Amino acid sequence: MANSSVRRNANRARRSVQAKSKPLPLATRRFAAWAVEVSLVALSGLIPYSLGEQAKLEPSGEQVTPNPVVALTQKAIASTLTISAEPSDRRLVTPLTNIFWSVAVVTPLLVGGWQLYLLGKTGSTLPKRWLGVRVVSAAGTVPGLSRIAIREALGMWGLPLSVAYIMWRATAFPHLGIFFGLSCFFVLGEGMTARFHRQRRCWHDLIAGTYVVDANRAMTILPGTRAKQLIGSREQGAGSRGLYSSPSPRLQPQPSVGKSVTTKPKVRRSWWQLMRQHPNVLLFLAFLSCMVAVLGTLIGIQIYIQAQKYQRQLAENKSTQFLTLIQHLDARGTTLSDRQRAILALGTIGDPQVLQLLVDLLGQEQRHEIIGTVQQALVSSGSAALPYLQRLNQSIANEIAAGRYSSSPTELAKRTQQLQATQQAIAKILAVYGGRLQGMDLSRVNLAPSTSQDRAFTLELERVNFAGVVFKGANLNRATLPASQWRDAGADRHWDTFDDAIANLNHAQMKGANLTKANLSRVPMERIELMQANLNQANLSAASLGHANLSSAQLVGANLQAATLVDASLTGANLSTANLSDVNLHAARLSRVSALGTRLQSANLTKSNWQGADLSSADLSNSNLSHADLSLARLSSSNLSHAQMQNINLRQADLRMADLRGANLAGADFQRTILFSPQPPASGDRFLASPPEYTQAALVQGVNFSQVRNLDAQQIAYICVYGGYHPRCP
């Protein structure tokens, strides 16, 4: 009895040890290895990218453009996912960010390539080796790089992601969340194909001819044909192991000497045998192919010859028509009406030589009738005339600006008239072809009034589409462009995608311009001059206005959400009821601005200057006001809850009825800051003392004033009475 009891205890202990040492199923280890592989590649790019983003948020020193590798990668990702991306020449980053982002581009390629190399040469990546998983060919050998390329690039990732991308573009475009969801669904679904295969092999293993086996089991490698037969016979009886499992090829031992395996030979008819048996059919097919090739070549040559002949005939006709019209223009007895008809006919030719002639004629003609006719001919020529007009316009404007005709008023008036003629022609083309001028370069064009006379040219275009036009350095002073469109959806007709048509207004001059209700969203406007411009109810969301001059501009009800106004000047501007949430106003100058009821939630206002500004009833919750200057500013009834106000200057600022709860006031300067309106004591018994009463008081409950500077006794008493914290509170 004792021996049997001992044996039972020993067997129980043995089973317990075996249960504890039993490895995880192959399916679990395979999925875990796949997850670790994907994580390694993803983290190798995400970690340096995150470090680069962190370095970008703390700019110091010079700013540089992303290097070509990073810029090309950003462009490729943006074009594939059709997301809006700022061009690299307009995006400045710190050198440290440039380095981190370059590493983020290279490391995923190196890590992924190294893992694929190991998988092809050894059958296991590092995660697979850790978890005892191996990929082999049908013969039990390493798969090789070609099989791994088919397995990974085509089967595991290529086809699932392609199907997900096509479905996304056809249905839920441009929502990226749905695309990522579809990608995960199809990638995991491709792995689940193992459950529907009798050998429990995934689709990517089937097309590559590979097997996933347990690396801890011993195998005997056989010749390829015999191994395939044995693998097939053994795998038909293998059981299912789960989602990604496929039974390993359990190879049988070599048959003993003296035993033979007889198989029935298969009769295969090769192409050569078919050719020998049916030579007439082969000759007929060869003859037919040659005839088709010869006829196709002859037809192609004839089409090419006819096309070239047509082009030569068309060019000859244009040349003949051009010479005939030139003769009419140069003839002495030609009447005014004949000249006008000839000029209009020139506008229909559409040849670069004709366009240059019309522009030269516009710059030389003095009669208003002929000038109007030439302008009409240029408009008929379409947008192709704009580059010629832009060059003439810029040449005349530079001559006038250089004072070349200051000593000759007659010549100055003549050149001014010619400048106005080019301006009118450009304006007419912009009005007619608006929305179809993507990529048109009108840099440094002068469309501003050249004189202060009543007859001076003024650009007046309402509801015109300037999307895609480059006005870099252009002079558009005093232009009247209400409800104009400076951004448009591209060919996909979806906003905020890669092909959006966006104008360029960097370094442009738009002083006193009327841009009421204009759509300037995401438009680059670095260093633009918008002094005294009217931007009421304009859409400037996500616009780039770094170093811009908006002094005395009207921005009532404008939308500047997420706009960039770093080091911009808004002195004396009117921002009442405007939306500036998430805006970047770092080091901006906003002294004496009117911002009644302005929304500035989560805005970056670090080191900005708001001296004498009126921010009454403004919403500054969760904004960053550290090191900002709000001295003499009116902040009555404003919302400053949970704002970062470290080292802020609030000297003589009016904070009555402001909400300071949750704000960080470490190092803030409260010298003579108004927190309340003292109420005079009620008349009564003068021998009975009553506690002070305050009206229009700021909300300071729970606010820590221990590190606030220059607090006087009355301010401290008020803070203590209304729930604030200060070391001198009783």
PDB file of N, CA and C in Angstrom, residues 345-404:
ATOM      1  N   ALA A 345      -8.650  89.092 -84.260  1.00  0.00           N
ATOM      2  CA  ALA A 345      -8.338  87.842 -84.956  1.00  0.00           C
ATOM      3  C   ALA A 345      -7.028  87.241 -84.462  1.00  0.00           C
ATOM      4  N   LEU A 346      -6.071  88.107 -84.121  1.00  0.00           N
ATOM      5  CA  LEU A 346      -4.816  87.602 -83.564  1.00  0.00           C
ATOM      6  C   LEU A 346      -5.039  86.857 -82.250  1.00  0.00           C
ATOM      7  N   GLY A 347      -6.018  87.299 -81.482  1.00  0.00           N
ATOM      8  CA  GLY A 347      -6.288  86.646 -80.201  1.00  0.00           C
ATOM      9  C   GLY A 347      -6.800  85.238 -80.327  1.00  0.00           C
ATOM     10  N   THR A 348      -7.268  84.854 -81.512  1.00  0.00           N
ATOM     11  CA  THR A 348      -7.795  83.496 -81.706  1.00  0.00           C
ATOM     12  C   THR A 348      -6.733  82.504 -82.154  1.00  0.00           C
ATOM     13  N   ILE A 349      -5.535  82.977 -82.489  1.00  0.00           N
ATOM     14  CA  ILE A 349      -4.502  82.071 -83.003  1.00  0.00           C
ATOM     15  C   ILE A 349      -3.917  81.212 -81.882  1.00  0.00           C
ATOM     16  N   GLY A 350      -3.668  81.816 -80.720  1.00  0.00           N
ATOM     17  CA  GLY A 350      -3.166  81.050 -79.585  1.00  0.00           C
ATOM     18  C   GLY A 350      -1.743  80.570 -79.740  1.00  0.00           C
ATOM     19  N   ASP A 351      -0.904  81.365 -80.363  1.00  0.00           N
ATOM     20  CA  ASP A 351       0.501  81.019 -80.558  1.00  0.00           C
ATOM     21  C   ASP A 351       1.361  81.895 -79.647  1.00  0.00           C
ATOM     22  N   PRO A 352       2.441  81.364 -79.051  1.00  0.00           N
ATOM     23  CA  PRO A 352       3.281  82.191 -78.172  1.00  0.00           C
ATOM     24  C   PRO A 352       3.817  83.442 -78.853  1.00  0.00           C
ATOM     25  N   GLN A 353       4.135  83.346 -80.132  1.00  0.00           N
ATOM     26  CA  GLN A 353       4.617  84.515 -80.866  1.00  0.00           C
ATOM     27  C   GLN A 353       3.542  85.589 -80.962  1.00  0.00           C
ATOM     28  N   VAL A 354       2.303  85.165 -81.150  1.00  0.00           N
ATOM     29  CA  VAL A 354       1.191  86.111 -81.233  1.00  0.00           C
ATOM     30  C   VAL A 354       0.946  86.760 -79.876  1.00  0.00           C
ATOM     31  N   LEU A 355       1.022  85.972 -78.808  1.00  0.00           N
ATOM     32  CA  LEU A 355       0.803  86.519 -77.472  1.00  0.00           C
ATOM     33  C   LEU A 355       1.851  87.573 -77.133  1.00  0.00           C
ATOM     34  N   GLN A 356       3.096  87.296 -77.489  1.00  0.00           N
ATOM     35  CA  GLN A 356       4.144  88.278 -77.234  1.00  0.00           C
ATOM     36  C   GLN A 356       3.901  89.557 -78.035  1.00  0.00           C
ATOM     37  N   LEU A 357       3.415  89.412 -79.276  1.00  0.00           N
ATOM     38  CA  LEU A 357       3.109  90.583 -80.102  1.00  0.00           C
ATOM     39  C   LEU A 357       1.986  91.409 -79.484  1.00  0.00           C
ATOM     40  N   LEU A 358       0.941  90.757 -79.009  1.00  0.00           N
ATOM     41  CA  LEU A 358      -0.179  91.481 -78.411  1.00  0.00           C
ATOM     42  C   LEU A 358       0.248  92.213 -77.139  1.00  0.00           C
ATOM     43  N   VAL A 359       1.077  91.577 -76.336  1.00  0.00           N
ATOM     44  CA  VAL A 359       1.542  92.231 -75.107  1.00  0.00           C
ATOM     45  C   VAL A 359       2.428  93.423 -75.440  1.00  0.00           C
ATOM     46  N   ASP A 360       3.298  93.274 -76.421  1.00  0.00           N
ATOM     47  CA  ASP A 360       4.132  94.413 -76.840  1.00  0.00           C
ATOM     48  C   ASP A 360       3.267  95.550 -77.383  1.00  0.00           C
ATOM     49  N   LEU A 361       2.239  95.205 -78.121  1.00  0.00           N
ATOM     50  CA  LEU A 361       1.332  96.221 -78.652  1.00  0.00           C
ATOM     51  C   LEU A 361       0.599  96.933 -77.523  1.00  0.00           C
ATOM     52  N   LEU A 362       0.245  96.176 -76.483  1.00  0.00           N
ATOM     53  CA  LEU A 362      -0.428  96.787 -75.332  1.00  0.00           C
ATOM     54  C   LEU A 362       0.484  97.776 -74.620  1.00  0.00           C
ATOM     55  N   GLY A 363       1.782  97.479 -74.583  1.00  0.00           N
ATOM     56  CA  GLY A 363       2.719  98.372 -73.915  1.00  0.00           C
ATOM     57  C   GLY A 363       3.130  99.573 -74.740  1.00  0.00           C
ATOM     58  N   GLN A 364       2.739  99.621 -76.019  1.00  0.00           N
ATOM     59  CA  GLN A 364       3.143 100.728 -76.889  1.00  0.00           C
ATOM     60  C   GLN A 364       1.983 101.613 -77.312  1.00  0.00           C
ATOM     61  N   GLU A 365       0.784 101.055 -77.306  1.00  0.00           N
ATOM     62  CA  GLU A 365      -0.361 101.793 -77.834  1.00  0.00           C
ATOM     63  C   GLU A 365      -0.780 102.899 -76.871  1.00  0.00           C
ATOM     64  N   GLN A 366      -1.268 104.023 -77.447  1.00  0.00           N
ATOM     65  CA  GLN A 366      -1.714 105.166 -76.668  1.00  0.00           C
ATOM     66  C   GLN A 366      -3.221 105.370 -76.746  1.00  0.00           C
ATOM     67  N   ARG A 367      -3.841 104.928 -77.820  1.00  0.00           N
ATOM     68  CA  ARG A 367      -5.271 105.158 -77.989  1.00  0.00           C
ATOM     69  C   ARG A 367      -6.068 104.180 -77.129  1.00  0.00           C
ATOM     70  N   HIS A 368      -7.044 104.697 -76.419  1.00  0.00           N
ATOM     71  CA  HIS A 368      -7.832 103.868 -75.510  1.00  0.00           C
ATOM     72  C   HIS A 368      -8.635 102.811 -76.269  1.00  0.00           C
ATOM     73  N   GLU A 369      -9.074 103.137 -77.493  1.00  0.00           N
ATOM     74  CA  GLU A 369      -9.849 102.155 -78.250  1.00  0.00           C
ATOM     75  C   GLU A 369      -9.007 100.921 -78.587  1.00  0.00           C
ATOM     76  N   ILE A 370      -7.780 101.162 -79.019  1.00  0.00           N
ATOM     77  CA  ILE A 370      -6.899 100.044 -79.367  1.00  0.00           C
ATOM     78  C   ILE A 370      -6.492  99.279 -78.110  1.00  0.00           C
ATOM     79  N   ILE A 371      -6.245 100.002 -77.016  1.00  0.00           N
ATOM     80  CA  ILE A 371      -5.863  99.333 -75.763  1.00  0.00           C
ATOM     81  C   ILE A 371      -6.966  98.381 -75.315  1.00  0.00           C
ATOM     82  N   GLY A 372      -8.210  98.835 -75.374  1.00  0.00           N
ATOM     83  CA  GLY A 372      -9.324  97.972 -74.994  1.00  0.00           C
ATOM     84  C   GLY A 372      -9.447  96.754 -75.896  1.00  0.00           C
ATOM     85  N   THR A 373      -9.191  96.950 -77.198  1.00  0.00           N
ATOM     86  CA  THR A 373      -9.261  95.826 -78.137  1.00  0.00           C
ATOM     87  C   THR A 373      -8.154  94.808 -77.864  1.00  0.00           C
ATOM     88  N   VAL A 374      -6.952  95.298 -77.585  1.00  0.00           N
ATOM     89  CA  VAL A 374      -5.843  94.385 -77.276  1.00  0.00           C
ATOM     90  C   VAL A 374      -6.138  93.600 -76.001  1.00  0.00           C
ATOM     91  N   GLN A 375      -6.687  94.271 -75.005  1.00  0.00           N
ATOM     92  CA  GLN A 375      -7.048  93.574 -73.772  1.00  0.00           C
ATOM     93  C   GLN A 375      -8.083  92.486 -74.041  1.00  0.00           C
ATOM     94  N   GLN A 376      -9.046  92.788 -74.888  1.00  0.00           N
ATOM     95  CA  GLN A 376     -10.060  91.790 -75.233  1.00  0.00           C
ATOM     96  C   GLN A 376      -9.438  90.601 -75.963  1.00  0.00           C
ATOM     97  N   ALA A 377      -8.485  90.874 -76.839  1.00  0.00           N
ATOM     98  CA  ALA A 377      -7.809  89.787 -77.553  1.00  0.00           C
ATOM     99  C   ALA A 377      -7.003  88.915 -76.597  1.00  0.00           C
ATOM    100  N   LEU A 378      -6.356  89.547 -75.621  1.00  0.00           N
ATOM    101  CA  LEU A 378      -5.590  88.781 -74.638  1.00  0.00           C
ATOM    102  C   LEU A 378      -6.502  87.926 -73.769  1.00  0.00           C
ATOM    103  N   VAL A 379      -7.662  88.450 -73.417  1.00  0.00           N
ATOM    104  CA  VAL A 379      -8.628  87.661 -72.648  1.00  0.00           C
ATOM    105  C   VAL A 379      -9.098  86.465 -73.461  1.00  0.00           C
ATOM    106  N   SER A 380      -9.286  86.664 -74.766  1.00  0.00           N
ATOM    107  CA  SER A 380      -9.688  85.552 -75.631  1.00  0.00           C
ATOM    108  C   SER A 380      -8.602  84.489 -75.711  1.00  0.00           C
ATOM    109  N   SER A 381      -7.352  84.911 -75.574  1.00  0.00           N
ATOM    110  CA  SER A 381      -6.250  83.945 -75.617  1.00  0.00           C
ATOM    111  C   SER A 381      -6.203  83.068 -74.381  1.00  0.00           C
ATOM    112  N   GLY A 382      -6.840  83.480 -73.291  1.00  0.00           N
ATOM    113  CA  GLY A 382      -6.894  82.669 -72.087  1.00  0.00           C
ATOM    114  C   GLY A 382      -5.744  82.943 -71.138  1.00  0.00           C
ATOM    115  N   SER A 383      -5.572  82.025 -70.203  1.00  0.00           N
ATOM    116  CA  SER A 383      -4.564  82.205 -69.160  1.00  0.00           C
ATOM    117  C   SER A 383      -3.143  82.119 -69.697  1.00  0.00           C
ATOM    118  N   ALA A 384      -2.957  81.646 -70.925  1.00  0.00           N
ATOM    119  CA  ALA A 384      -1.609  81.563 -71.492  1.00  0.00           C
ATOM    120  C   ALA A 384      -0.972  82.932 -71.652  1.00  0.00           C
ATOM    121  N   ALA A 385      -1.774  83.996 -71.679  1.00  0.00           N
ATOM    122  CA  ALA A 385      -1.226  85.343 -71.836  1.00  0.00           C
ATOM    123  C   ALA A 385      -0.714  85.924 -70.527  1.00  0.00           C
ATOM    124  N   LEU A 386      -1.054  85.312 -69.393  1.00  0.00           N
ATOM    125  CA  LEU A 386      -0.676  85.890 -68.101  1.00  0.00           C
ATOM    126  C   LEU A 386       0.837  85.983 -67.894  1.00  0.00           C
ATOM    127  N   PRO A 387       1.639  84.978 -68.217  1.00  0.00           N
ATOM    128  CA  PRO A 387       3.089  85.146 -68.017  1.00  0.00           C
ATOM    129  C   PRO A 387       3.679  86.319 -68.793  1.00  0.00           C
ATOM    130  N   TYR A 388       3.213  86.568 -70.018  1.00  0.00           N
ATOM    131  CA  TYR A 388       3.713  87.695 -70.813  1.00  0.00           C
ATOM    132  C   TYR A 388       3.283  89.019 -70.193  1.00  0.00           C
ATOM    133  N   LEU A 389       2.025  89.072 -69.742  1.00  0.00           N
ATOM    134  CA  LEU A 389       1.546  90.290 -69.089  1.00  0.00           C
ATOM    135  C   LEU A 389       2.266  90.529 -67.771  1.00  0.00           C
ATOM    136  N   GLN A 390       2.555  89.463 -67.048  1.00  0.00           N
ATOM    137  CA  GLN A 390       3.237  89.614 -65.759  1.00  0.00           C
ATOM    138  C   GLN A 390       4.636  90.191 -65.942  1.00  0.00           C
ATOM    139  N   ARG A 391       5.347  89.740 -66.961  1.00  0.00           N
ATOM    140  CA  ARG A 391       6.696  90.254 -67.197  1.00  0.00           C
ATOM    141  C   ARG A 391       6.671  91.724 -67.595  1.00  0.00           C
ATOM    142  N   LEU A 392       5.748  92.112 -68.477  1.00  0.00           N
ATOM    143  CA  LEU A 392       5.647  93.519 -68.863  1.00  0.00           C
ATOM    144  C   LEU A 392       5.217  94.372 -67.683  1.00  0.00           C
ATOM    145  N   ASN A 393       4.270  93.891 -66.905  1.00  0.00           N
ATOM    146  CA  ASN A 393       3.796  94.623 -65.734  1.00  0.00           C
ATOM    147  C   ASN A 393       4.926  94.849 -64.741  1.00  0.00           C
ATOM    148  N   GLN A 394       5.690  93.820 -64.478  1.00  0.00           N
ATOM    149  CA  GLN A 394       6.783  93.940 -63.518  1.00  0.00           C
ATOM    150  C   GLN A 394       7.876  94.873 -64.028  1.00  0.00           C
ATOM    151  N   SER A 395       8.148  94.833 -65.323  1.00  0.00           N
ATOM    152  CA  SER A 395       9.185  95.695 -65.891  1.00  0.00           C
ATOM    153  C   SER A 395       8.808  97.168 -65.763  1.00  0.00           C
ATOM    154  N   ILE A 396       7.558  97.495 -66.125  1.00  0.00           N
ATOM    155  CA  ILE A 396       7.131  98.900 -66.042  1.00  0.00           C
ATOM    156  C   ILE A 396       7.074  99.358 -64.591  1.00  0.00           C
ATOM    157  N   ALA A 397       6.554  98.509 -63.698  1.00  0.00           N
ATOM    158  CA  ALA A 397       6.447  98.888 -62.286  1.00  0.00           C
ATOM    159  C   ALA A 397       7.820  99.121 -61.674  1.00  0.00           C
ATOM    160  N   ASN A 398       8.805  98.312 -62.030  1.00  0.00           N
ATOM    161  CA  ASN A 398      10.156  98.507 -61.498  1.00  0.00           C
ATOM    162  C   ASN A 398      10.766  99.811 -62.004  1.00  0.00           C
ATOM    163  N   GLU A 399      10.505 100.148 -63.260  1.00  0.00           N
ATOM    164  CA  GLU A 399      11.029 101.405 -63.801  1.00  0.00           C
ATOM    165  C   GLU A 399      10.428 102.601 -63.074  1.00  0.00           C
ATOM    166  N   ILE A 400       9.121 102.555 -62.832  1.00  0.00           N
ATOM    167  CA  ILE A 400       8.473 103.677 -62.142  1.00  0.00           C
ATOM    168  C   ILE A 400       8.952 103.766 -60.702  1.00  0.00           C
ATOM    169  N   ALA A 401       9.066 102.600 -60.025  1.00  0.00           N
ATOM    170  CA  ALA A 401       9.497 102.611 -58.625  1.00  0.00           C
ATOM    171  C   ALA A 401      10.933 103.090 -58.475  1.00  0.00           C
ATOM    172  N   ALA A 402      11.771 102.853 -59.467  1.00  0.00           N
ATOM    173  CA  ALA A 402      13.164 103.289 -59.397  1.00  0.00           C
ATOM    174  C   ALA A 402      13.330 104.774 -59.676  1.00  0.00           C
ATOM    175  N   GLY A 403      12.244 105.486 -60.009  1.00  0.00           N
ATOM    176  CA  GLY A 403      12.317 106.922 -60.268  1.00  0.00           C
ATOM    177  C   GLY A 403      12.945 107.269 -61.590  1.00  0.00           C
ATOM    178  N   ARG A 404      12.833 106.371 -62.549  1.00  0.00           N
ATOM    179  CA  ARG A 404      13.472 106.593 -63.839  1.00  0.00           C
ATOM    180  C   ARG A 404      12.846 107.747 -64.602  1.00  0.00           C
TER     181      ARG A 404
END
